[in-house]
mmCIF file of N, CA and C in Angstrom:
data_model
loop_
_atom_site.group_PDB
_atom_site.id
_atom_site.type_symbol
_atom_site.label_atom_id
_atom_site.label_comp_id
_atom_site.label_asym_id
_atom_site.label_seq_id
_atom_site.Cartn_x
_atom_site.Cartn_y
_atom_site.Cartn_z
ATOM 1 N N MET M 1 101.363 81.414 132.353
ATOM 2 C CA MET M 1 102.034 82.431 131.416
ATOM 3 C C MET M 1 102.084 82.379 129.937
ATOM 4 N N LYS M 2 101.638 83.345 129.298
ATOM 5 C CA LYS M 2 101.672 83.458 127.820
ATOM 6 C C LYS M 2 103.093 83.381 127.322
ATOM 7 N N GLU M 3 103.243 82.340 126.359
ATOM 8 C CA GLU M 3 104.543 82.294 125.600
ATOM 9 C C GLU M 3 104.937 83.529 125.051
ATOM 10 N N GLN M 4 106.247 83.899 125.119
ATOM 11 C CA GLN M 4 106.702 85.255 124.399
ATOM 12 C C GLN M 4 106.909 84.932 122.681
ATOM 13 N N LYS M 5 106.507 85.820 121.849
ATOM 14 C CA LYS M 5 107.025 85.546 120.592
ATOM 15 C C LYS M 5 108.384 85.649 120.253
ATOM 16 N N LYS M 6 108.878 84.904 119.394
ATOM 17 C CA LYS M 6 110.291 85.109 119.174
ATOM 18 C C LYS M 6 110.541 86.021 118.052
ATOM 19 N N ALA M 7 111.770 86.646 117.829
ATOM 20 C CA ALA M 7 112.047 87.349 116.824
ATOM 21 C C ALA M 7 111.987 86.674 115.484
ATOM 22 N N ALA M 8 112.040 87.408 114.510
ATOM 23 C CA ALA M 8 112.101 86.752 113.123
ATOM 24 C C ALA M 8 113.023 87.460 112.255
ATOM 25 N N HIS M 9 114.006 87.084 111.527
ATOM 26 C CA HIS M 9 114.844 87.724 110.670
ATOM 27 C C HIS M 9 114.880 86.845 109.275
ATOM 28 N N ILE M 10 114.367 87.681 108.294
ATOM 29 C CA ILE M 10 114.236 87.106 107.011
ATOM 30 C C ILE M 10 115.298 87.767 106.072
ATOM 31 N N LEU M 11 116.212 87.002 105.569
ATOM 32 C CA LEU M 11 117.134 87.437 104.642
ATOM 33 C C LEU M 11 116.722 88.044 103.361
ATOM 34 N N HIS M 12 117.071 88.977 102.921
ATOM 35 C CA HIS M 12 116.750 89.680 101.603
ATOM 36 C C HIS M 12 116.648 88.614 100.482
ATOM 37 N N SER M 13 117.897 87.857 100.499
ATOM 38 C CA SER M 13 117.808 86.689 99.552
ATOM 39 C C SER M 13 116.695 85.752 99.572
ATOM 40 N N ASP M 14 116.186 85.726 100.592
ATOM 41 C CA ASP M 14 115.092 84.842 100.793
ATOM 42 C C ASP M 14 113.635 85.204 100.422
ATOM 43 N N TRP M 15 113.423 86.483 100.357
ATOM 44 C CA TRP M 15 112.333 87.180 99.855
ATOM 45 C C TRP M 15 112.253 87.680 98.586
ATOM 46 N N LYS M 16 113.155 88.148 98.000
ATOM 47 C CA LYS M 16 113.261 89.010 96.721
ATOM 48 C C LYS M 16 113.031 87.929 95.637
ATOM 49 N N SER M 17 112.530 88.481 94.567
ATOM 50 C CA SER M 17 112.281 87.842 93.081
ATOM 51 C C SER M 17 113.627 87.741 92.520
ATOM 52 N N LYS M 18 113.544 86.697 91.564
ATOM 53 C CA LYS M 18 114.945 86.860 90.913
ATOM 54 C C LYS M 18 115.288 87.750 90.140
ATOM 55 N N GLY M 19 114.089 88.603 89.609
ATOM 56 C CA GLY M 19 114.521 89.592 88.559
ATOM 57 C C GLY M 19 114.766 90.908 89.095
ATOM 58 N N ASP M 20 114.383 91.480 90.328
ATOM 59 C CA ASP M 20 114.371 92.541 90.961
ATOM 60 C C ASP M 20 114.656 92.686 92.518
ATOM 61 N N ASP M 21 115.670 93.295 92.908
ATOM 62 C CA ASP M 21 115.899 93.506 94.513
ATOM 63 C C ASP M 21 114.671 93.919 95.083
ATOM 64 N N TRP M 22 113.702 94.672 94.695
ATOM 65 C CA TRP M 22 112.659 95.246 95.480
ATOM 66 C C TRP M 22 111.373 94.562 95.152
ATOM 67 N N HIS M 23 111.282 93.624 94.800
ATOM 68 C CA HIS M 23 110.061 92.631 94.279
ATOM 69 C C HIS M 23 110.185 91.450 94.978
ATOM 70 N N GLY M 24 108.983 91.042 95.755
ATOM 71 C CA GLY M 24 108.940 89.895 96.410
ATOM 72 C C GLY M 24 107.839 89.937 97.548
ATOM 73 N N LYS M 25 108.022 88.930 98.536
ATOM 74 C CA LYS M 25 106.940 89.108 99.569
ATOM 75 C C LYS M 25 107.514 88.121 100.795
ATOM 76 N N VAL M 26 107.026 88.643 102.027
ATOM 77 C CA VAL M 26 107.267 87.639 103.190
ATOM 78 C C VAL M 26 106.070 87.757 103.842
ATOM 79 N N GLU M 27 105.281 86.334 104.112
ATOM 80 C CA GLU M 27 104.179 86.121 104.627
ATOM 81 C C GLU M 27 104.115 85.997 106.226
ATOM 82 N N GLY M 28 103.117 86.161 106.658
ATOM 83 C CA GLY M 28 103.110 85.980 108.242
ATOM 84 C C GLY M 28 103.771 85.045 109.138
ATOM 85 N N PRO M 29 103.571 83.800 108.531
ATOM 86 C CA PRO M 29 104.121 82.651 109.228
ATOM 87 C C PRO M 29 105.800 82.872 109.157
ATOM 88 N N ASP M 30 106.313 83.348 108.140
ATOM 89 C CA ASP M 30 107.724 83.733 107.948
ATOM 90 C C ASP M 30 107.955 84.496 109.271
ATOM 91 N N LEU M 31 107.376 85.659 109.467
ATOM 92 C CA LEU M 31 107.763 86.579 110.433
ATOM 93 C C LEU M 31 106.994 86.348 111.932
ATOM 94 N N ASN M 32 106.421 85.068 112.113
ATOM 95 C CA ASN M 32 105.751 84.987 113.203
ATOM 96 C C ASN M 32 104.664 86.014 113.582
ATOM 97 N N SER M 33 104.100 86.410 112.507
ATOM 98 C CA SER M 33 103.291 87.778 112.797
ATOM 99 C C SER M 33 101.701 87.565 112.077
ATOM 100 N N ASP M 34 100.947 88.321 112.134
ATOM 101 C CA ASP M 34 99.666 88.421 111.348
ATOM 102 C C ASP M 34 99.729 89.540 110.228
ATOM 103 N N VAL M 35 100.777 89.590 109.811
ATOM 104 C CA VAL M 35 101.108 90.790 108.933
ATOM 105 C C VAL M 35 101.716 90.065 107.768
ATOM 106 N N THR M 36 101.451 90.361 106.349
ATOM 107 C CA THR M 36 102.231 89.876 105.189
ATOM 108 C C THR M 36 102.586 91.057 104.538
ATOM 109 N N ILE M 37 103.948 91.005 104.032
ATOM 110 C CA ILE M 37 104.566 92.259 103.220
ATOM 111 C C ILE M 37 104.917 91.806 101.914
ATOM 112 N N LEU M 38 104.207 92.744 100.975
ATOM 113 C CA LEU M 38 104.618 92.495 99.416
ATOM 114 C C LEU M 38 105.442 93.801 99.174
ATOM 115 N N PHE M 39 106.565 93.328 98.437
ATOM 116 C CA PHE M 39 107.305 94.727 97.707
ATOM 117 C C PHE M 39 107.116 94.570 96.312
ATOM 118 N N PHE M 40 106.889 95.814 95.910
ATOM 119 C CA PHE M 40 106.425 95.867 94.428
ATOM 120 C C PHE M 40 107.460 96.923 93.768
ATOM 121 N N ALA M 41 108.044 96.660 92.705
ATOM 122 C CA ALA M 41 108.869 97.562 91.750
ATOM 123 C C ALA M 41 108.779 97.480 90.411
ATOM 124 N N THR M 42 108.837 98.511 89.756
ATOM 125 C CA THR M 42 108.681 98.194 88.270
ATOM 126 C C THR M 42 109.364 99.674 87.728
ATOM 127 N N ASN M 43 109.992 99.510 86.563
ATOM 128 C CA ASN M 43 110.687 100.693 85.756
ATOM 129 C C ASN M 43 109.579 101.066 84.825
ATOM 130 N N GLU M 44 108.665 100.304 84.422
ATOM 131 C CA GLU M 44 107.791 100.479 83.329
ATOM 132 C C GLU M 44 106.614 101.640 83.731
ATOM 133 N N VAL M 45 106.598 102.499 82.912
ATOM 134 C CA VAL M 45 105.312 103.557 83.342
ATOM 135 C C VAL M 45 104.172 102.653 82.819
ATOM 136 N N GLY M 46 103.014 102.984 83.480
ATOM 137 C CA GLY M 46 101.783 102.492 83.266
ATOM 138 C C GLY M 46 101.479 100.832 83.868
ATOM 139 N N VAL M 47 102.536 100.344 84.312
ATOM 140 C CA VAL M 47 102.491 98.816 84.810
ATOM 141 C C VAL M 47 102.535 99.003 86.371
ATOM 142 N N GLY M 48 101.619 98.058 86.909
ATOM 143 C CA GLY M 48 101.349 97.796 88.315
ATOM 144 C C GLY M 48 100.385 96.563 88.526
ATOM 145 N N PRO M 49 100.072 96.558 89.816
ATOM 146 C CA PRO M 49 99.227 95.521 90.275
ATOM 147 C C PRO M 49 97.551 95.702 89.484
ATOM 148 N N SER M 50 96.967 94.684 88.775
ATOM 149 C CA SER M 50 95.885 95.041 88.208
ATOM 150 C C SER M 50 94.603 94.914 89.384
ATOM 151 N N TRP M 51 93.427 95.182 88.835
ATOM 152 C CA TRP M 51 92.163 95.352 89.510
ATOM 153 C C TRP M 51 92.029 93.826 90.518
ATOM 154 N N HIS M 52 91.869 94.167 91.789
ATOM 155 C CA HIS M 52 91.755 92.768 92.557
ATOM 156 C C HIS M 52 91.252 93.550 93.970
ATOM 157 N N SER M 53 91.032 92.329 95.036
ATOM 158 C CA SER M 53 90.532 92.821 96.304
ATOM 159 C C SER M 53 91.194 91.807 97.132
ATOM 160 N N HIS M 54 91.163 92.266 98.478
ATOM 161 C CA HIS M 54 91.605 91.307 99.750
ATOM 162 C C HIS M 54 90.262 91.281 100.680
ATOM 163 N N PRO M 55 90.237 90.187 101.446
ATOM 164 C CA PRO M 55 89.157 90.410 102.433
ATOM 165 C C PRO M 55 89.684 90.891 103.913
ATOM 166 N N TYR M 56 90.724 91.775 103.747
ATOM 167 C CA TYR M 56 91.272 92.348 104.814
ATOM 168 C C TYR M 56 92.060 93.897 104.285
ATOM 169 N N ASP M 57 92.080 94.696 105.173
ATOM 170 C CA ASP M 57 92.797 96.298 104.788
ATOM 171 C C ASP M 57 94.258 95.998 104.317
ATOM 172 N N GLU M 58 94.687 96.851 103.317
ATOM 173 C CA GLU M 58 95.964 96.987 102.730
ATOM 174 C C GLU M 58 96.509 98.306 102.973
ATOM 175 N N ILE M 59 97.826 98.466 103.437
ATOM 176 C CA ILE M 59 98.642 99.736 103.707
ATOM 177 C C ILE M 59 99.676 99.890 102.439
ATOM 178 N N PHE M 60 99.758 100.965 101.924
ATOM 179 C CA PHE M 60 100.537 101.076 100.767
ATOM 180 C C PHE M 60 101.503 102.055 101.304
ATOM 181 N N ILE M 61 102.866 101.831 101.182
ATOM 182 C CA ILE M 61 103.947 102.819 101.462
ATOM 183 C C ILE M 61 104.648 102.963 99.998
ATOM 184 N N ILE M 62 104.581 104.275 99.560
ATOM 185 C CA ILE M 62 105.517 104.693 98.343
ATOM 186 C C ILE M 62 106.863 104.947 98.699
ATOM 187 N N ARG M 63 107.718 103.990 98.298
ATOM 188 C CA ARG M 63 109.049 104.216 98.559
ATOM 189 C C ARG M 63 109.776 105.113 97.716
ATOM 190 N N LYS M 64 109.602 105.012 96.339
ATOM 191 C CA LYS M 64 110.127 105.471 95.221
ATOM 192 C C LYS M 64 109.209 106.056 94.042
ATOM 193 N N GLY M 65 109.276 107.233 93.617
ATOM 194 C CA GLY M 65 108.383 107.311 92.259
ATOM 195 C C GLY M 65 107.043 108.064 92.434
ATOM 196 N N ARG M 66 106.165 107.678 91.602
ATOM 197 C CA ARG M 66 104.702 108.201 91.674
ATOM 198 C C ARG M 66 104.071 107.085 91.177
ATOM 199 N N ALA M 67 102.860 106.913 91.975
ATOM 200 C CA ALA M 67 101.659 105.886 91.257
ATOM 201 C C ALA M 67 100.364 106.733 91.360
ATOM 202 N N ARG M 68 99.415 105.864 90.379
ATOM 203 C CA ARG M 68 98.068 106.436 90.473
ATOM 204 C C ARG M 68 97.299 105.173 90.927
ATOM 205 N N PHE M 69 96.726 105.396 92.075
ATOM 206 C CA PHE M 69 95.994 104.442 92.670
ATOM 207 C C PHE M 69 94.334 104.518 92.340
ATOM 208 N N THR M 70 93.651 103.531 92.130
ATOM 209 C CA THR M 70 92.122 103.503 92.217
ATOM 210 C C THR M 70 91.771 102.552 93.319
ATOM 211 N N ILE M 71 91.092 103.027 94.257
ATOM 212 C CA ILE M 71 90.672 102.469 95.266
ATOM 213 C C ILE M 71 89.150 102.597 95.509
ATOM 214 N N GLY M 72 88.518 101.520 95.037
ATOM 215 C CA GLY M 72 86.875 101.464 94.780
ATOM 216 C C GLY M 72 86.724 102.739 93.989
ATOM 217 N N ASP M 73 85.944 103.668 94.159
ATOM 218 C CA ASP M 73 85.736 104.644 92.984
ATOM 219 C C ASP M 73 86.615 105.979 93.375
ATOM 220 N N GLN M 74 87.447 105.856 94.185
ATOM 221 C CA GLN M 74 88.501 107.110 94.484
ATOM 222 C C GLN M 74 89.865 106.609 93.415
ATOM 223 N N VAL M 75 90.457 107.896 92.878
ATOM 224 C CA VAL M 75 91.666 107.795 92.252
ATOM 225 C C VAL M 75 92.502 108.757 92.804
ATOM 226 N N ILE M 76 93.634 108.224 93.219
ATOM 227 C CA ILE M 76 94.623 109.123 94.086
ATOM 228 C C ILE M 76 95.982 109.019 93.649
ATOM 229 N N ASP M 77 96.490 109.953 93.301
ATOM 230 C CA ASP M 77 97.762 110.092 92.739
ATOM 231 C C ASP M 77 98.843 110.198 93.997
ATOM 232 N N ALA M 78 99.659 109.341 94.046
ATOM 233 C CA ALA M 78 100.572 109.426 95.277
ATOM 234 C C ALA M 78 102.030 109.562 94.625
ATOM 235 N N GLU M 79 102.877 109.924 95.769
ATOM 236 C CA GLU M 79 104.364 109.825 95.528
ATOM 237 C C GLU M 79 105.085 109.513 96.533
ATOM 238 N N GLN M 80 106.255 109.598 96.401
ATOM 239 C CA GLN M 80 107.422 108.922 97.350
ATOM 240 C C GLN M 80 107.138 109.540 98.809
ATOM 241 N N GLY M 81 107.133 108.705 99.732
ATOM 242 C CA GLY M 81 106.754 108.959 101.061
ATOM 243 C C GLY M 81 105.051 108.879 101.562
ATOM 244 N N ASP M 82 104.398 108.887 100.471
ATOM 245 C CA ASP M 82 102.902 108.939 100.764
ATOM 246 C C ASP M 82 102.461 107.311 101.151
ATOM 247 N N VAL M 83 101.455 107.539 102.100
ATOM 248 C CA VAL M 83 101.020 106.221 102.672
ATOM 249 C C VAL M 83 99.522 106.349 102.496
ATOM 250 N N LEU M 84 99.040 105.219 101.887
ATOM 251 C CA LEU M 84 97.490 104.951 101.491
ATOM 252 C C LEU M 84 96.972 103.692 102.095
ATOM 253 N N MET M 85 95.747 103.729 102.429
ATOM 254 C CA MET M 85 95.036 102.380 103.015
ATOM 255 C C MET M 85 93.832 102.055 101.901
ATOM 256 N N GLY M 86 94.151 100.871 101.561
ATOM 257 C CA GLY M 86 92.686 100.235 100.858
ATOM 258 C C GLY M 86 91.897 99.447 101.876
ATOM 259 N N PRO M 87 90.640 99.760 101.951
ATOM 260 C CA PRO M 87 89.968 99.008 103.018
ATOM 261 C C PRO M 87 89.535 97.563 102.602
ATOM 262 N N ALA M 88 89.359 96.637 103.418
ATOM 263 C CA ALA M 88 89.133 95.338 103.161
ATOM 264 C C ALA M 88 87.759 95.314 102.072
ATOM 265 N N ALA M 89 88.126 94.202 101.393
ATOM 266 C CA ALA M 89 86.604 94.082 100.176
ATOM 267 C C ALA M 89 86.522 95.027 99.234
ATOM 268 N N VAL M 90 87.506 96.317 99.312
ATOM 269 C CA VAL M 90 87.309 97.331 98.163
ATOM 270 C C VAL M 90 88.242 96.954 97.106
ATOM 271 N N PRO M 91 87.697 96.691 95.724
ATOM 272 C CA PRO M 91 88.715 96.509 94.874
ATOM 273 C C PRO M 91 89.770 97.690 94.490
ATOM 274 N N HIS M 92 90.888 97.226 94.163
ATOM 275 C CA HIS M 92 91.944 98.369 93.806
ATOM 276 C C HIS M 92 93.025 98.024 92.866
ATOM 277 N N LYS M 93 93.626 98.964 92.482
ATOM 278 C CA LYS M 93 95.030 98.701 91.594
ATOM 279 C C LYS M 93 95.679 100.033 91.697
ATOM 280 N N TYR M 94 96.863 99.800 91.146
ATOM 281 C CA TYR M 94 97.573 101.049 91.045
ATOM 282 C C TYR M 94 98.626 100.871 89.867
ATOM 283 N N GLU M 95 99.248 101.991 89.393
ATOM 284 C CA GLU M 95 100.215 101.956 88.263
ATOM 285 C C GLU M 95 101.331 103.032 88.151
ATOM 286 N N ASN M 96 102.609 102.560 87.850
ATOM 287 C CA ASN M 96 103.393 103.589 87.826
ATOM 288 C C ASN M 96 103.261 104.852 86.878
ATOM 289 N N LEU M 97 103.288 106.108 87.528
ATOM 290 C CA LEU M 97 102.901 107.149 86.801
ATOM 291 C C LEU M 97 104.335 107.771 86.121
ATOM 292 N N GLY M 98 105.404 107.301 86.414
ATOM 293 C CA GLY M 98 106.580 107.732 85.967
ATOM 294 C C GLY M 98 106.980 109.227 86.386
ATOM 295 N N PRO M 99 107.830 109.702 85.945
ATOM 296 C CA PRO M 99 108.986 109.268 85.003
ATOM 297 C C PRO M 99 109.692 108.330 85.827
ATOM 298 N N GLY M 100 110.340 107.184 85.488
ATOM 299 C CA GLY M 100 111.334 106.609 86.295
ATOM 300 C C GLY M 100 110.805 105.569 87.169
ATOM 301 N N ARG M 101 111.314 104.728 88.066
ATOM 302 C CA ARG M 101 111.200 103.699 88.860
ATOM 303 C C ARG M 101 109.971 104.033 89.819
ATOM 304 N N LEU M 102 108.936 103.075 90.078
ATOM 305 C CA LEU M 102 108.075 102.938 91.289
ATOM 306 C C LEU M 102 108.730 102.043 92.199
ATOM 307 N N GLU M 103 108.643 102.207 93.478
ATOM 308 C CA GLU M 103 108.784 101.056 94.472
ATOM 309 C C GLU M 103 107.800 101.300 95.499
ATOM 310 N N SER M 104 107.116 100.289 96.080
ATOM 311 C CA SER M 104 106.147 100.257 97.174
ATOM 312 C C SER M 104 106.277 99.107 98.027
ATOM 313 N N THR M 105 105.940 99.488 99.108
ATOM 314 C CA THR M 105 105.864 98.406 100.232
ATOM 315 C C THR M 105 104.509 98.272 100.566
ATOM 316 N N ASP M 106 103.850 97.120 100.423
ATOM 317 C CA ASP M 106 102.394 96.749 100.707
ATOM 318 C C ASP M 106 102.198 95.793 101.959
ATOM 319 N N ILE M 107 101.428 96.618 102.875
ATOM 320 C CA ILE M 107 101.479 95.718 103.888
ATOM 321 C C ILE M 107 99.852 95.193 104.046
ATOM 322 N N HIS M 108 99.775 93.779 104.226
ATOM 323 C CA HIS M 108 98.404 93.143 104.108
ATOM 324 C C HIS M 108 98.255 92.774 105.511
ATOM 325 N N LEU M 109 97.402 93.240 106.022
ATOM 326 C CA LEU M 109 96.842 92.776 107.433
ATOM 327 C C LEU M 109 96.293 91.459 107.670
ATOM 328 N N SER M 110 97.037 90.345 107.164
ATOM 329 C CA SER M 110 96.610 89.035 107.178
ATOM 330 C C SER M 110 97.882 88.153 107.302
ATOM 331 N N ARG M 111 97.656 87.103 108.077
ATOM 332 C CA ARG M 111 98.799 86.150 108.108
ATOM 333 C C ARG M 111 99.151 85.684 106.888
ATOM 334 N N GLU M 112 98.202 85.613 105.743
ATOM 335 C CA GLU M 112 98.678 84.940 104.530
ATOM 336 C C GLU M 112 98.200 85.883 103.406
ATOM 337 N N TRP M 113 98.791 85.851 102.390
ATOM 338 C CA TRP M 113 98.247 86.801 101.256
ATOM 339 C C TRP M 113 97.088 86.041 100.458
ATOM 340 N N ILE M 114 95.945 86.994 100.598
ATOM 341 C CA ILE M 114 94.753 86.335 99.906
ATOM 342 C C ILE M 114 94.454 87.365 98.953
ATOM 343 N N GLN M 115 94.147 87.006 97.539
ATOM 344 C CA GLN M 115 93.745 88.183 96.684
ATOM 345 C C GLN M 115 92.733 87.565 95.705
ATOM 346 N N THR M 116 91.802 88.044 95.405
ATOM 347 C CA THR M 116 90.851 87.820 94.327
ATOM 348 C C THR M 116 90.898 88.687 93.258
ATOM 349 N N ASP M 117 91.401 88.275 91.784
ATOM 350 C CA ASP M 117 91.686 89.137 90.612
ATOM 351 C C ASP M 117 90.395 89.197 90.067
ATOM 352 N N LEU M 118 89.890 90.568 89.777
ATOM 353 C CA LEU M 118 88.763 90.895 89.048
ATOM 354 C C LEU M 118 88.911 91.337 87.800
ATOM 355 N N VAL M 119 87.902 91.389 87.028
ATOM 356 C CA VAL M 119 87.696 92.129 85.874
ATOM 357 C C VAL M 119 87.803 93.708 86.076
ATOM 358 N N ASP M 120 88.695 94.458 85.446
ATOM 359 C CA ASP M 120 88.596 95.762 85.605
ATOM 360 C C ASP M 120 87.543 96.585 85.036
ATOM 361 N N PRO M 121 86.748 97.211 85.776
ATOM 362 C CA PRO M 121 85.520 97.794 85.115
ATOM 363 C C PRO M 121 85.935 98.919 83.922
ATOM 364 N N SER M 122 87.084 99.368 84.107
ATOM 365 C CA SER M 122 87.587 100.382 82.939
ATOM 366 C C SER M 122 87.933 99.828 81.912
ATOM 367 N N GLU M 123 88.013 98.507 81.757
ATOM 368 C CA GLU M 123 88.479 97.883 80.395
ATOM 369 C C GLU M 123 87.340 97.060 79.775
ATOM 370 N N THR M 124 86.050 97.218 80.332
ATOM 371 C CA THR M 124 84.999 96.680 79.889
ATOM 372 C C THR M 124 84.107 97.322 78.980
#
């Protein structure tokens, strides 16, 4: 008989970063899962994760605000409530379009967060 997984409960105080209530991460082992969740938040327009890739798919949920995503050669403007998917090994980035705060929940389809930072071709 297969052993049943146990529920996981991660306290907000255990995953949030010191500077922002909606910035931090929870990795798969903490959740007893094959999914890692990153929470991103910024009040600064033009700020966001820089050009990078992952060896797995990533799903982005815009919780608040507006963001401009570059996923491969696609540029997508997204807003609160929108959901996007970045395919495995496809470089991507996004930034706060403003006005105001951007909050996203980024679901990494991996037990651990694996990221390769890249030189942004738009900056060369």
